[in-house]
Tab-separated table of N, CA and C in Angstrom:
chain	number	residue	atom	x	y	z
A	1	UNK	N	104.596	80.705	134.099
A	1	UNK	CA	103.815	81.112	132.939
A	1	UNK	C	103.945	82.628	132.760
A	2	UNK	N	104.184	83.059	131.541
A	2	UNK	CA	104.382	84.460	131.222
A	2	UNK	C	103.057	85.220	131.316
A	3	UNK	N	103.091	86.367	131.998
A	3	UNK	CA	101.942	87.263	132.123
A	3	UNK	C	102.281	88.567	131.409
A	4	UNK	N	101.244	89.301	131.009
A	4	UNK	CA	101.443	90.542	130.264
A	4	UNK	C	100.723	91.690	130.957
A	5	UNK	N	101.325	92.885	130.841
A	5	UNK	CA	100.834	94.075	131.513
A	5	UNK	C	101.060	95.250	130.567
A	6	UNK	N	100.038	96.039	130.334
A	6	UNK	CA	100.142	97.204	129.463
A	6	UNK	C	100.156	98.464	130.327
A	7	UNK	N	101.088	99.353	130.040
A	7	UNK	CA	101.246	100.601	130.792
A	7	UNK	C	101.207	101.761	129.799
A	8	UNK	N	100.420	102.780	130.129
A	8	UNK	CA	100.468	104.025	129.360
A	8	UNK	C	100.824	105.140	130.327
A	9	UNK	N	101.539	106.138	129.834
A	9	UNK	CA	101.966	107.239	130.700
A	9	UNK	C	102.077	108.522	129.894
A	10	UNK	N	101.857	109.623	130.577
A	10	UNK	CA	101.922	110.940	129.955
A	10	UNK	C	102.451	111.922	130.988
A	11	UNK	N	103.364	112.788	130.571
A	11	UNK	CA	103.889	113.811	131.470
A	11	UNK	C	104.815	114.761	130.749
A	12	UNK	N	105.210	115.802	131.436
A	12	UNK	CA	106.113	116.795	130.855
A	12	UNK	C	107.408	116.118	130.419
A	13	UNK	N	107.848	116.434	129.213
A	13	UNK	CA	109.057	115.812	128.678
A	13	UNK	C	110.292	116.333	129.396
A	14	UNK	N	111.231	115.417	129.584
A	14	UNK	CA	112.547	115.759	130.127
A	14	UNK	C	113.468	114.574	129.857
A	15	UNK	N	114.778	114.814	129.801
A	15	UNK	CA	115.715	113.710	129.599
A	15	UNK	C	115.671	112.722	130.767
A	16	UNK	N	115.821	111.432	130.465
A	16	UNK	CA	115.946	110.413	131.493
A	16	UNK	C	114.692	109.629	131.817
A	17	UNK	N	113.540	110.018	131.274
A	17	UNK	CA	112.304	109.299	131.606
A	17	UNK	C	112.394	107.837	131.179
A	18	UNK	N	112.809	107.580	129.947
A	18	UNK	CA	112.881	106.198	129.450
A	18	UNK	C	113.889	105.402	130.275
A	19	UNK	N	115.015	106.009	130.603
A	19	UNK	CA	116.028	105.338	131.417
A	19	UNK	C	115.461	104.926	132.775
A	20	UNK	N	114.819	105.860	133.458
A	20	UNK	CA	114.298	105.568	134.796
A	20	UNK	C	113.144	104.571	134.759
A	21	UNK	N	112.255	104.723	133.788
A	21	UNK	CA	111.116	103.806	133.680
A	21	UNK	C	111.577	102.398	133.324
A	22	UNK	N	112.481	102.282	132.365
A	22	UNK	CA	112.958	100.953	131.968
A	22	UNK	C	113.738	100.290	133.108
A	23	UNK	N	114.429	101.083	133.921
A	23	UNK	CA	115.142	100.512	135.082
A	23	UNK	C	114.150	99.950	136.094
A	24	UNK	N	113.073	100.679	136.342
A	24	UNK	CA	112.042	100.184	137.271
A	24	UNK	C	111.443	98.876	136.776
A	25	UNK	N	111.193	98.796	135.491
A	25	UNK	CA	110.626	97.575	134.899
A	25	UNK	C	111.610	96.420	135.048
A	26	UNK	N	112.872	96.669	134.725
A	26	UNK	CA	113.908	95.652	134.847
A	26	UNK	C	114.104	95.221	136.302
A	27	UNK	N	114.143	96.189	137.219
A	27	UNK	CA	114.335	95.878	138.640
A	27	UNK	C	113.219	95.008	139.206
A	28	UNK	N	112.035	95.090	138.618
A	28	UNK	CA	110.907	94.254	139.070
A	28	UNK	C	110.947	92.867	138.425
A	29	UNK	N	111.873	92.648	137.492
A	29	UNK	CA	111.989	91.351	136.837
A	29	UNK	C	111.138	91.211	135.598
A	30	UNK	N	110.724	92.338	135.026
A	30	UNK	CA	109.885	92.305	133.827
A	30	UNK	C	110.697	92.683	132.590
A	31	UNK	N	110.118	92.395	131.429
A	31	UNK	CA	110.748	92.661	130.146
A	31	UNK	C	109.802	93.499	129.289
A	32	UNK	N	110.329	94.523	128.606
A	32	UNK	CA	109.520	95.319	127.679
A	32	UNK	C	109.403	94.531	126.374
A	33	UNK	N	108.175	94.161	126.015
A	33	UNK	CA	107.907	93.376	124.797
A	33	UNK	C	107.681	94.277	123.591
A	34	UNK	N	106.793	95.266	123.738
A	34	UNK	CA	106.438	96.198	122.668
A	34	UNK	C	106.281	97.577	123.277
A	35	UNK	N	106.647	98.610	122.517
A	35	UNK	CA	106.472	99.963	123.043
A	35	UNK	C	106.392	100.980	121.929
A	36	UNK	N	105.743	102.062	122.251
A	36	UNK	CA	105.709	103.250	121.411
A	36	UNK	C	105.897	104.422	122.360
A	37	UNK	N	106.865	105.253	122.078
A	37	UNK	CA	107.148	106.417	122.909
A	37	UNK	C	107.427	107.592	121.996
A	38	UNK	N	106.914	108.768	122.389
A	38	UNK	CA	107.189	109.956	121.591
A	38	UNK	C	106.906	111.219	122.387
A	39	UNK	N	107.442	112.299	121.891
A	39	UNK	CA	107.178	113.607	122.455
A	39	UNK	C	106.144	114.278	121.561
A	40	UNK	N	105.064	114.734	122.179
A	40	UNK	CA	103.996	115.449	121.473
A	40	UNK	C	103.889	116.819	122.127
A	41	UNK	N	104.253	117.847	121.378
A	41	UNK	CA	104.340	119.172	121.992
A	41	UNK	C	105.408	119.116	123.058
A	42	UNK	N	105.092	119.525	124.265
A	42	UNK	CA	106.039	119.450	125.375
A	42	UNK	C	105.798	118.247	126.272
A	43	UNK	N	104.961	117.321	125.829
A	43	UNK	CA	104.599	116.166	126.640
A	43	UNK	C	105.257	114.899	126.119
A	44	UNK	N	105.719	114.076	127.045
A	44	UNK	CA	106.249	112.751	126.732
A	44	UNK	C	105.082	111.777	126.876
A	45	UNK	N	104.922	110.889	125.908
A	45	UNK	CA	103.849	109.905	125.985
A	45	UNK	C	104.409	108.533	125.644
A	46	UNK	N	103.815	107.518	126.260
A	46	UNK	CA	104.253	106.165	125.955
A	46	UNK	C	103.132	105.185	126.207
A	47	UNK	N	103.223	104.095	125.509
A	47	UNK	CA	102.424	102.918	125.798
A	47	UNK	C	103.353	101.741	125.580
A	48	UNK	N	103.333	100.820	126.508
A	48	UNK	CA	104.210	99.659	126.366
A	48	UNK	C	103.566	98.431	126.980
A	49	UNK	N	103.994	97.286	126.490
A	49	UNK	CA	103.551	96.015	127.039
A	49	UNK	C	104.772	95.325	127.615
A	50	UNK	N	104.651	94.938	128.884
A	50	UNK	CA	105.736	94.220	129.543
A	50	UNK	C	105.276	92.797	129.825
A	51	UNK	N	106.261	91.926	129.990
A	51	UNK	CA	105.954	90.542	130.337
A	51	UNK	C	106.803	90.134	131.533
A	52	UNK	N	106.359	89.093	132.201
A	52	UNK	CA	107.083	88.541	133.330
A	52	UNK	C	106.226	87.491	134.002
A	53	UNK	N	106.819	86.760	134.945
A	53	UNK	CA	105.998	85.799	135.684
A	53	UNK	C	105.085	86.597	136.613
A	54	UNK	N	104.086	85.943	137.181
A	54	UNK	CA	103.061	86.663	137.944
A	54	UNK	C	103.660	87.481	139.095
A	55	UNK	N	104.698	86.981	139.755
A	55	UNK	CA	105.311	87.718	140.862
A	55	UNK	C	105.976	89.000	140.388
A	56	UNK	N	106.636	88.956	139.235
A	56	UNK	CA	107.300	90.143	138.684
A	56	UNK	C	106.265	91.198	138.282
A	57	UNK	N	105.202	90.760	137.641
A	57	UNK	CA	104.140	91.691	137.239
A	57	UNK	C	103.499	92.320	138.482
A	58	UNK	N	103.279	91.521	139.513
A	58	UNK	CA	102.713	92.044	140.768
A	58	UNK	C	103.633	93.090	141.390
A	59	UNK	N	104.962	92.816	141.401
A	59	UNK	CA	105.922	93.802	141.930
A	59	UNK	C	105.845	95.104	141.142
A	60	UNK	N	105.797	94.987	139.824
A	60	UNK	CA	105.725	96.184	138.985
A	60	UNK	C	104.422	96.940	139.237
A	61	UNK	N	103.336	96.219	139.328
A	61	UNK	CA	102.042	96.860	139.575
A	61	UNK	C	102.069	97.635	140.897
A	62	UNK	N	102.670	97.070	141.923
A	62	UNK	CA	102.778	97.742	143.227
A	62	UNK	C	103.756	98.921	143.182
A	63	UNK	N	104.745	98.857	142.283
A	63	UNK	CA	105.765	99.901	142.167
A	63	UNK	C	105.268	101.106	141.351
A	64	UNK	N	104.228	100.931	140.540
A	64	UNK	CA	103.792	102.005	139.639
A	64	UNK	C	103.422	103.317	140.328
A	65	UNK	N	102.753	103.328	141.483
A	65	UNK	CA	102.489	104.624	142.128
A	65	UNK	C	103.768	105.384	142.468
A	66	UNK	N	104.818	104.684	142.865
A	66	UNK	CA	106.101	105.319	143.167
A	66	UNK	C	106.725	105.865	141.880
A	67	UNK	N	106.682	105.062	140.828
A	67	UNK	CA	107.209	105.486	139.520
A	67	UNK	C	106.449	106.722	139.042
A	68	UNK	N	105.139	106.680	139.160
A	68	UNK	CA	104.293	107.796	138.730
A	68	UNK	C	104.686	109.087	139.457
A	69	UNK	N	104.881	108.998	140.752
A	69	UNK	CA	105.250	110.176	141.546
A	69	UNK	C	106.668	110.645	141.214
A	70	UNK	N	107.633	109.724	141.191
A	70	UNK	CA	109.031	110.090	140.946
A	70	UNK	C	109.245	110.691	139.559
A	71	UNK	N	108.546	110.158	138.558
A	71	UNK	CA	108.741	110.627	137.185
A	71	UNK	C	107.743	111.717	136.791
A	72	UNK	N	106.846	112.062	137.718
A	72	UNK	CA	105.826	113.078	137.453
A	72	UNK	C	105.038	112.755	136.189
A	73	UNK	N	104.572	111.508	136.123
A	73	UNK	CA	103.781	111.031	134.999
A	73	UNK	C	102.382	110.655	135.487
A	74	UNK	N	101.431	110.710	134.598
A	74	UNK	CA	100.123	110.124	134.849
A	74	UNK	C	100.169	108.738	134.222
A	75	UNK	N	100.014	107.701	135.042
A	75	UNK	CA	100.191	106.314	134.585
A	75	UNK	C	98.885	105.545	134.710
A	76	UNK	N	98.581	104.786	133.678
A	76	UNK	CA	97.448	103.849	133.687
A	76	UNK	C	97.997	102.492	133.271
A	77	UNK	N	97.471	101.430	133.873
A	77	UNK	CA	97.969	100.092	133.537
A	77	UNK	C	96.847	99.081	133.657
A	78	UNK	N	97.002	97.970	132.926
A	78	UNK	CA	96.046	96.877	133.029
A	78	UNK	C	96.675	95.580	132.567
A	79	UNK	N	96.180	94.508	133.109
A	79	UNK	CA	96.624	93.179	132.698
A	79	UNK	C	96.034	92.881	131.330
A	80	UNK	N	96.757	92.098	130.532
A	80	UNK	CA	96.274	91.736	129.208
A	80	UNK	C	96.734	90.317	128.881
A	81	UNK	N	96.321	89.849	127.745
A	81	UNK	CA	96.686	88.522	127.255
A	81	UNK	C	97.459	88.690	125.951
A	82	UNK	N	98.214	87.666	125.544
A	82	UNK	CA	98.872	87.749	124.243
A	82	UNK	C	97.822	87.901	123.147
A	83	UNK	N	98.191	88.562	122.113
A	83	UNK	CA	97.275	88.791	120.998
A	83	UNK	C	96.954	87.482	120.307
A	84	UNK	N	95.683	87.305	119.984
A	84	UNK	CA	95.256	86.115	119.244
A	84	UNK	C	95.840	86.179	117.840
A	85	UNK	N	96.076	85.031	117.262
A	85	UNK	CA	96.656	84.958	115.917
A	85	UNK	C	95.799	85.635	114.867
A	86	UNK	N	96.462	86.149	113.853
A	86	UNK	CA	95.768	86.811	112.744
A	86	UNK	C	96.122	86.096	111.446
A	87	UNK	N	95.912	84.780	111.443
A	87	UNK	CA	96.318	83.967	110.301
A	87	UNK	C	95.578	84.319	109.018
A	88	UNK	N	94.330	84.730	109.119
A	88	UNK	CA	93.555	85.038	107.922
A	88	UNK	C	93.595	86.513	107.572
A	89	UNK	N	94.633	87.198	108.022
A	89	UNK	CA	94.766	88.631	107.767
A	89	UNK	C	96.044	88.902	106.995
A	90	UNK	N	95.958	89.892	106.124
A	90	UNK	CA	97.128	90.315	105.353
A	90	UNK	C	97.493	91.728	105.788
A	91	UNK	N	98.721	91.934	106.284
A	91	UNK	CA	99.110	93.288	106.708
A	91	UNK	C	99.462	94.158	105.498
A	92	UNK	N	98.893	95.355	105.463
A	92	UNK	CA	99.175	96.324	104.406
A	92	UNK	C	99.573	97.644	105.039
A	93	UNK	N	100.456	98.366	104.362
A	93	UNK	CA	100.854	99.707	104.758
A	93	UNK	C	100.067	100.700	103.915
A	94	UNK	N	99.550	101.728	104.566
A	94	UNK	CA	98.813	102.784	103.870
A	94	UNK	C	99.488	104.105	104.205
A	95	UNK	N	99.864	104.852	103.182
A	95	UNK	CA	100.447	106.177	103.357
A	95	UNK	C	99.564	107.194	102.660
A	96	UNK	N	99.229	108.267	103.368
A	96	UNK	CA	98.388	109.331	102.822
A	96	UNK	C	99.099	110.652	103.079
A	97	UNK	N	99.139	111.512	102.061
A	97	UNK	CA	99.699	112.858	102.183
A	97	UNK	C	98.717	113.821	101.537
A	98	UNK	N	98.497	114.957	102.192
A	98	UNK	CA	97.580	115.964	101.654
A	98	UNK	C	97.863	117.302	102.317
A	99	UNK	N	97.271	118.356	101.736
A	99	UNK	CA	97.294	119.628	102.441
A	99	UNK	C	96.493	119.421	103.717
A	100	UNK	N	96.998	119.935	104.819
A	100	UNK	CA	96.372	119.690	106.118
A	100	UNK	C	94.988	120.325	106.189
A	101	UNK	N	94.038	119.539	106.660
A	101	UNK	CA	92.688	120.025	106.952
A	101	UNK	C	92.009	119.028	107.899
A	102	UNK	N	91.048	119.489	108.687
A	102	UNK	CA	90.376	118.595	109.633
A	102	UNK	C	89.641	117.458	108.920
A	103	UNK	N	89.627	116.287	109.551
A	103	UNK	CA	88.809	115.182	109.074
A	103	UNK	C	89.527	114.098	108.296
A	104	UNK	N	90.800	114.278	107.987
A	104	UNK	CA	91.506	113.267	107.186
A	104	UNK	C	91.552	111.937	107.935
A	105	UNK	N	91.961	111.956	109.188
A	105	UNK	CA	92.060	110.707	109.961
A	105	UNK	C	90.687	110.042	110.048
A	106	UNK	N	89.669	110.817	110.375
A	106	UNK	CA	88.325	110.244	110.509
A	106	UNK	C	87.859	109.621	109.189
A	107	UNK	N	88.033	110.346	108.087
A	107	UNK	CA	87.573	109.828	106.797
A	107	UNK	C	88.271	108.522	106.433
A	108	UNK	N	89.584	108.469	106.594
A	108	UNK	CA	90.337	107.259	106.260
A	108	UNK	C	89.958	106.119	107.205
A	109	UNK	N	89.831	106.426	108.494
A	109	UNK	CA	89.436	105.394	109.466
A	109	UNK	C	88.044	104.856	109.142
A	110	UNK	N	87.146	105.726	108.762
A	110	UNK	CA	85.788	105.295	108.404
A	110	UNK	C	85.801	104.412	107.158
A	111	UNK	N	86.642	104.747	106.178
A	111	UNK	CA	86.755	103.921	104.968
A	111	UNK	C	87.103	102.482	105.348
A	112	UNK	N	88.128	102.307	106.183
A	112	UNK	CA	88.561	100.954	106.528
A	112	UNK	C	87.576	100.271	107.483
A	113	UNK	N	87.054	100.989	108.469
A	113	UNK	CA	86.114	100.392	109.425
A	113	UNK	C	84.857	99.887	108.719
A	114	UNK	N	84.373	100.637	107.748
A	114	UNK	CA	83.146	100.241	107.038
A	114	UNK	C	83.340	98.963	106.233
A	115	UNK	N	84.575	98.561	106.040
A	115	UNK	CA	84.888	97.340	105.293
A	115	UNK	C	85.415	96.225	106.199
A	116	UNK	N	85.319	96.432	107.507
A	116	UNK	CA	85.761	95.410	108.456
A	116	UNK	C	87.260	95.239	108.517
A	117	UNK	N	87.989	96.300	108.180
A	117	UNK	CA	89.454	96.262	108.166
A	117	UNK	C	89.970	96.987	109.405
A	118	UNK	N	90.783	96.293	110.194
A	118	UNK	CA	91.291	96.837	111.444
A	118	UNK	C	92.562	97.654	111.228
A	119	UNK	N	92.619	98.818	111.873
A	119	UNK	CA	93.852	99.620	111.885
A	119	UNK	C	94.689	99.125	113.055
A	120	UNK	N	95.865	98.590	112.753
A	120	UNK	CA	96.771	98.038	113.770
A	120	UNK	C	97.694	99.100	114.347
A	121	UNK	N	98.168	99.993	113.498
A	121	UNK	CA	99.079	101.066	113.921
A	121	UNK	C	98.752	102.308	113.121
A	122	UNK	N	98.989	103.479	113.747
A	122	UNK	CA	98.761	104.734	113.044
A	122	UNK	C	99.753	105.774	113.543
A	123	UNK	N	100.327	106.510	112.605
A	123	UNK	CA	101.182	107.656	112.920
A	123	UNK	C	100.752	108.801	112.026
A	124	UNK	N	100.709	109.997	112.587
A	124	UNK	CA	100.405	111.182	111.793
A	124	UNK	C	101.386	112.289	112.175
A	125	UNK	N	101.581	113.203	111.272
A	125	UNK	CA	102.402	114.371	111.567
A	125	UNK	C	102.100	115.457	110.549
A	126	UNK	N	102.392	116.687	110.925
A	126	UNK	CA	102.236	117.828	110.029
A	126	UNK	C	103.611	118.437	109.788
A	127	UNK	N	103.728	119.103	108.667
A	127	UNK	CA	104.998	119.736	108.306
A	127	UNK	C	104.726	120.774	107.221
A	128	UNK	N	105.612	121.773	107.078
A	128	UNK	CA	105.431	122.751	106.000
A	128	UNK	C	105.989	122.195	104.685
A	129	UNK	N	105.253	122.406	103.601
A	129	UNK	CA	105.720	121.974	102.282
A	129	UNK	C	106.974	122.752	101.897
A	130	UNK	N	107.872	122.077	101.203
A	130	UNK	CA	109.091	122.734	100.726
A	130	UNK	C	108.704	123.889	99.807
A	131	UNK	N	109.424	124.937	99.853
A	131	UNK	CA	109.311	126.129	99.013
A	131	UNK	C	108.098	126.991	99.338
A	132	UNK	N	106.907	126.408	99.550
A	132	UNK	CA	105.704	127.219	99.750
A	132	UNK	C	105.334	127.380	101.222
A	133	UNK	N	105.735	126.428	102.068
A	133	UNK	CA	105.361	126.479	103.477
A	133	UNK	C	103.922	126.059	103.743
A	134	UNK	N	103.231	125.574	102.719
A	134	UNK	CA	101.848	125.118	102.895
A	134	UNK	C	101.792	124.033	103.965
A	135	UNK	N	100.854	124.131	104.906
A	135	UNK	CA	100.743	123.081	105.929
A	135	UNK	C	100.329	121.741	105.298
A	136	UNK	N	101.163	120.739	105.491
A	136	UNK	CA	100.914	119.410	104.936
A	136	UNK	C	100.625	118.431	106.070
A	137	UNK	N	99.941	117.344	105.731
A	137	UNK	CA	99.572	116.308	106.692
A	137	UNK	C	99.982	114.963	106.119
A	138	UNK	N	100.589	114.136	106.943
A	138	UNK	CA	100.996	112.797	106.530
A	138	UNK	C	100.412	111.782	107.507
A	139	UNK	N	99.900	110.691	106.969
A	139	UNK	CA	99.284	109.623	107.751
A	139	UNK	C	99.886	108.305	107.306
A	140	UNK	N	100.318	107.500	108.266
A	140	UNK	CA	100.837	106.164	107.970
A	140	UNK	C	100.068	105.160	108.808
A	141	UNK	N	99.542	104.129	108.152
A	141	UNK	CA	98.771	103.086	108.825
A	141	UNK	C	99.340	101.722	108.501
A	142	UNK	N	99.169	100.806	109.437
A	142	UNK	CA	99.296	99.380	109.157
A	142	UNK	C	97.891	98.837	109.388
A	143	UNK	N	97.319	98.228	108.372
A	143	UNK	CA	95.981	97.663	108.472
A	143	UNK	C	96.045	96.158	108.277
A	144	UNK	N	95.074	95.450	108.849
A	144	UNK	CA	94.960	93.997	108.664
A	144	UNK	C	93.756	93.735	107.784
A	145	UNK	N	94.019	93.295	106.580
A	145	UNK	CA	92.952	93.053	105.613
A	145	UNK	C	92.582	91.575	105.643
A	146	UNK	N	91.290	91.254	105.882
A	146	UNK	CA	90.871	89.853	105.856
A	146	UNK	C	91.193	89.223	104.505
A	147	UNK	N	91.661	87.978	104.528
A	147	UNK	CA	92.074	87.315	103.289
A	147	UNK	C	90.937	87.157	102.293
A	148	UNK	N	89.689	87.232	102.751
A	148	UNK	CA	88.543	87.107	101.840
A	148	UNK	C	88.307	88.376	101.025
A	149	UNK	N	88.935	89.493	101.420
A	149	UNK	CA	88.742	90.755	100.704
A	149	UNK	C	89.528	90.716	99.400
A	150	UNK	N	88.885	91.117	98.311
A	150	UNK	CA	89.538	91.195	97.001
A	150	UNK	C	90.413	92.456	96.980
A	151	UNK	N	91.713	92.268	96.985
A	151	UNK	CA	92.666	93.384	97.115
A	151	UNK	C	92.548	94.377	95.955
A	152	UNK	N	92.430	93.886	94.736
A	152	UNK	CA	92.316	94.785	93.585
A	152	UNK	C	91.110	95.698	93.688
A	153	UNK	N	89.983	95.144	94.101
A	153	UNK	CA	88.758	95.936	94.265
A	153	UNK	C	88.938	96.941	95.406
A	154	UNK	N	89.503	96.486	96.518
A	154	UNK	CA	89.738	97.387	97.646
A	154	UNK	C	90.661	98.537	97.239
A	155	UNK	N	91.707	98.217	96.522
A	155	UNK	CA	92.656	99.248	96.088
A	155	UNK	C	91.967	100.271	95.180
A	156	UNK	N	91.115	99.779	94.250
A	156	UNK	CA	90.365	100.691	93.370
A	156	UNK	C	89.431	101.588	94.175
A	157	UNK	N	88.724	100.999	95.161
A	157	UNK	CA	87.817	101.788	95.999
A	157	UNK	C	88.596	102.835	96.794
A	158	UNK	N	89.754	102.438	97.333
A	158	UNK	CA	90.552	103.357	98.124
A	158	UNK	C	91.109	104.484	97.253
A	159	UNK	N	91.542	104.149	96.049
A	159	UNK	CA	92.050	105.174	95.126
A	159	UNK	C	90.958	106.181	94.792
A	160	UNK	N	89.748	105.703	94.491
A	160	UNK	CA	88.625	106.602	94.204
A	160	UNK	C	88.270	107.457	95.408
A	161	UNK	N	88.248	106.838	96.577
A	161	UNK	CA	87.979	107.544	97.830
A	161	UNK	C	88.980	108.684	98.017
A	162	UNK	N	90.254	108.402	97.832
A	162	UNK	CA	91.307	109.413	98.014
A	162	UNK	C	91.228	110.496	96.945
A	163	UNK	N	90.976	110.103	95.702
A	163	UNK	CA	90.850	111.094	94.627
A	163	UNK	C	89.723	112.082	94.926
A	164	UNK	N	88.594	111.589	95.441
A	164	UNK	CA	87.453	112.456	95.761
A	164	UNK	C	87.769	113.440	96.874
A	165	UNK	N	88.765	113.149	97.697
A	165	UNK	CA	89.112	114.010	98.839
A	165	UNK	C	90.444	114.738	98.634
A	166	UNK	N	91.000	114.621	97.444
A	166	UNK	CA	92.285	115.254	97.115
A	166	UNK	C	93.400	114.782	98.043
A	167	UNK	N	93.432	113.468	98.280
A	167	UNK	CA	94.473	112.853	99.098
A	167	UNK	C	95.388	112.046	98.187
A	168	UNK	N	96.676	112.181	98.369
A	168	UNK	CA	97.645	111.361	97.642
A	168	UNK	C	97.923	110.145	98.519
A	169	UNK	N	97.699	108.939	97.999
A	169	UNK	CA	97.798	107.762	98.862
A	169	UNK	C	98.435	106.588	98.145
A	170	UNK	N	98.951	105.689	98.967
A	170	UNK	CA	99.577	104.461	98.498
A	170	UNK	C	99.196	103.344	99.470
A	171	UNK	N	98.792	102.193	98.930
A	171	UNK	CA	98.483	101.021	99.754
A	171	UNK	C	99.239	99.856	99.170
A	172	UNK	N	100.107	99.241	100.004
A	172	UNK	CA	100.916	98.124	99.520
A	172	UNK	C	101.151	97.114	100.637
A	173	UNK	N	101.508	95.885	100.289
A	173	UNK	CA	101.766	94.882	101.341
A	173	UNK	C	102.847	95.376	102.300
A	174	UNK	N	102.620	95.131	103.580
A	174	UNK	CA	103.620	95.497	104.595
A	174	UNK	C	104.838	94.620	104.417
A	175	UNK	N	105.994	95.195	104.539
A	175	UNK	CA	107.251	94.448	104.369
A	175	UNK	C	107.945	94.344	105.714
A	176	UNK	N	107.420	93.502	106.549
A	176	UNK	CA	108.014	93.332	107.897
A	176	UNK	C	108.888	92.117	107.939
């Protein structure tokens, strides 16, 4: 029976971390199912879910302190279960762009949370605007909208919400 294990890690960035970590996972007999990895500032960060039979997961769990020391990472891990089905949910992509200022993520997250809409994925980044160099902020979300929610009404509410905060936004069905 397939078991699942989630690992998060953070440490100083350097070439070869993904190679060495993925080799350790493979050597223990596990498979990387889902992952997100990126460099933030000078730090490498990752979160991944691996699968394997119980013996493989146990080997990996016992190997993690060695991996943590060898790769100079701070590692946290926990057992998990496969995600429950989301049959009554509609995935939507939300993109927001604005001049950078504190509170954009919180405001957008509060908008969706107050309506019972779960944020499944989120990416943010800052960049200078072309020609002016104005600090800009970009936010990309994947949200799961309950099928009972009236999409037209939600879209109107979100548009008004963004207009009041001077955010340029787009919400459309996810195309996965």
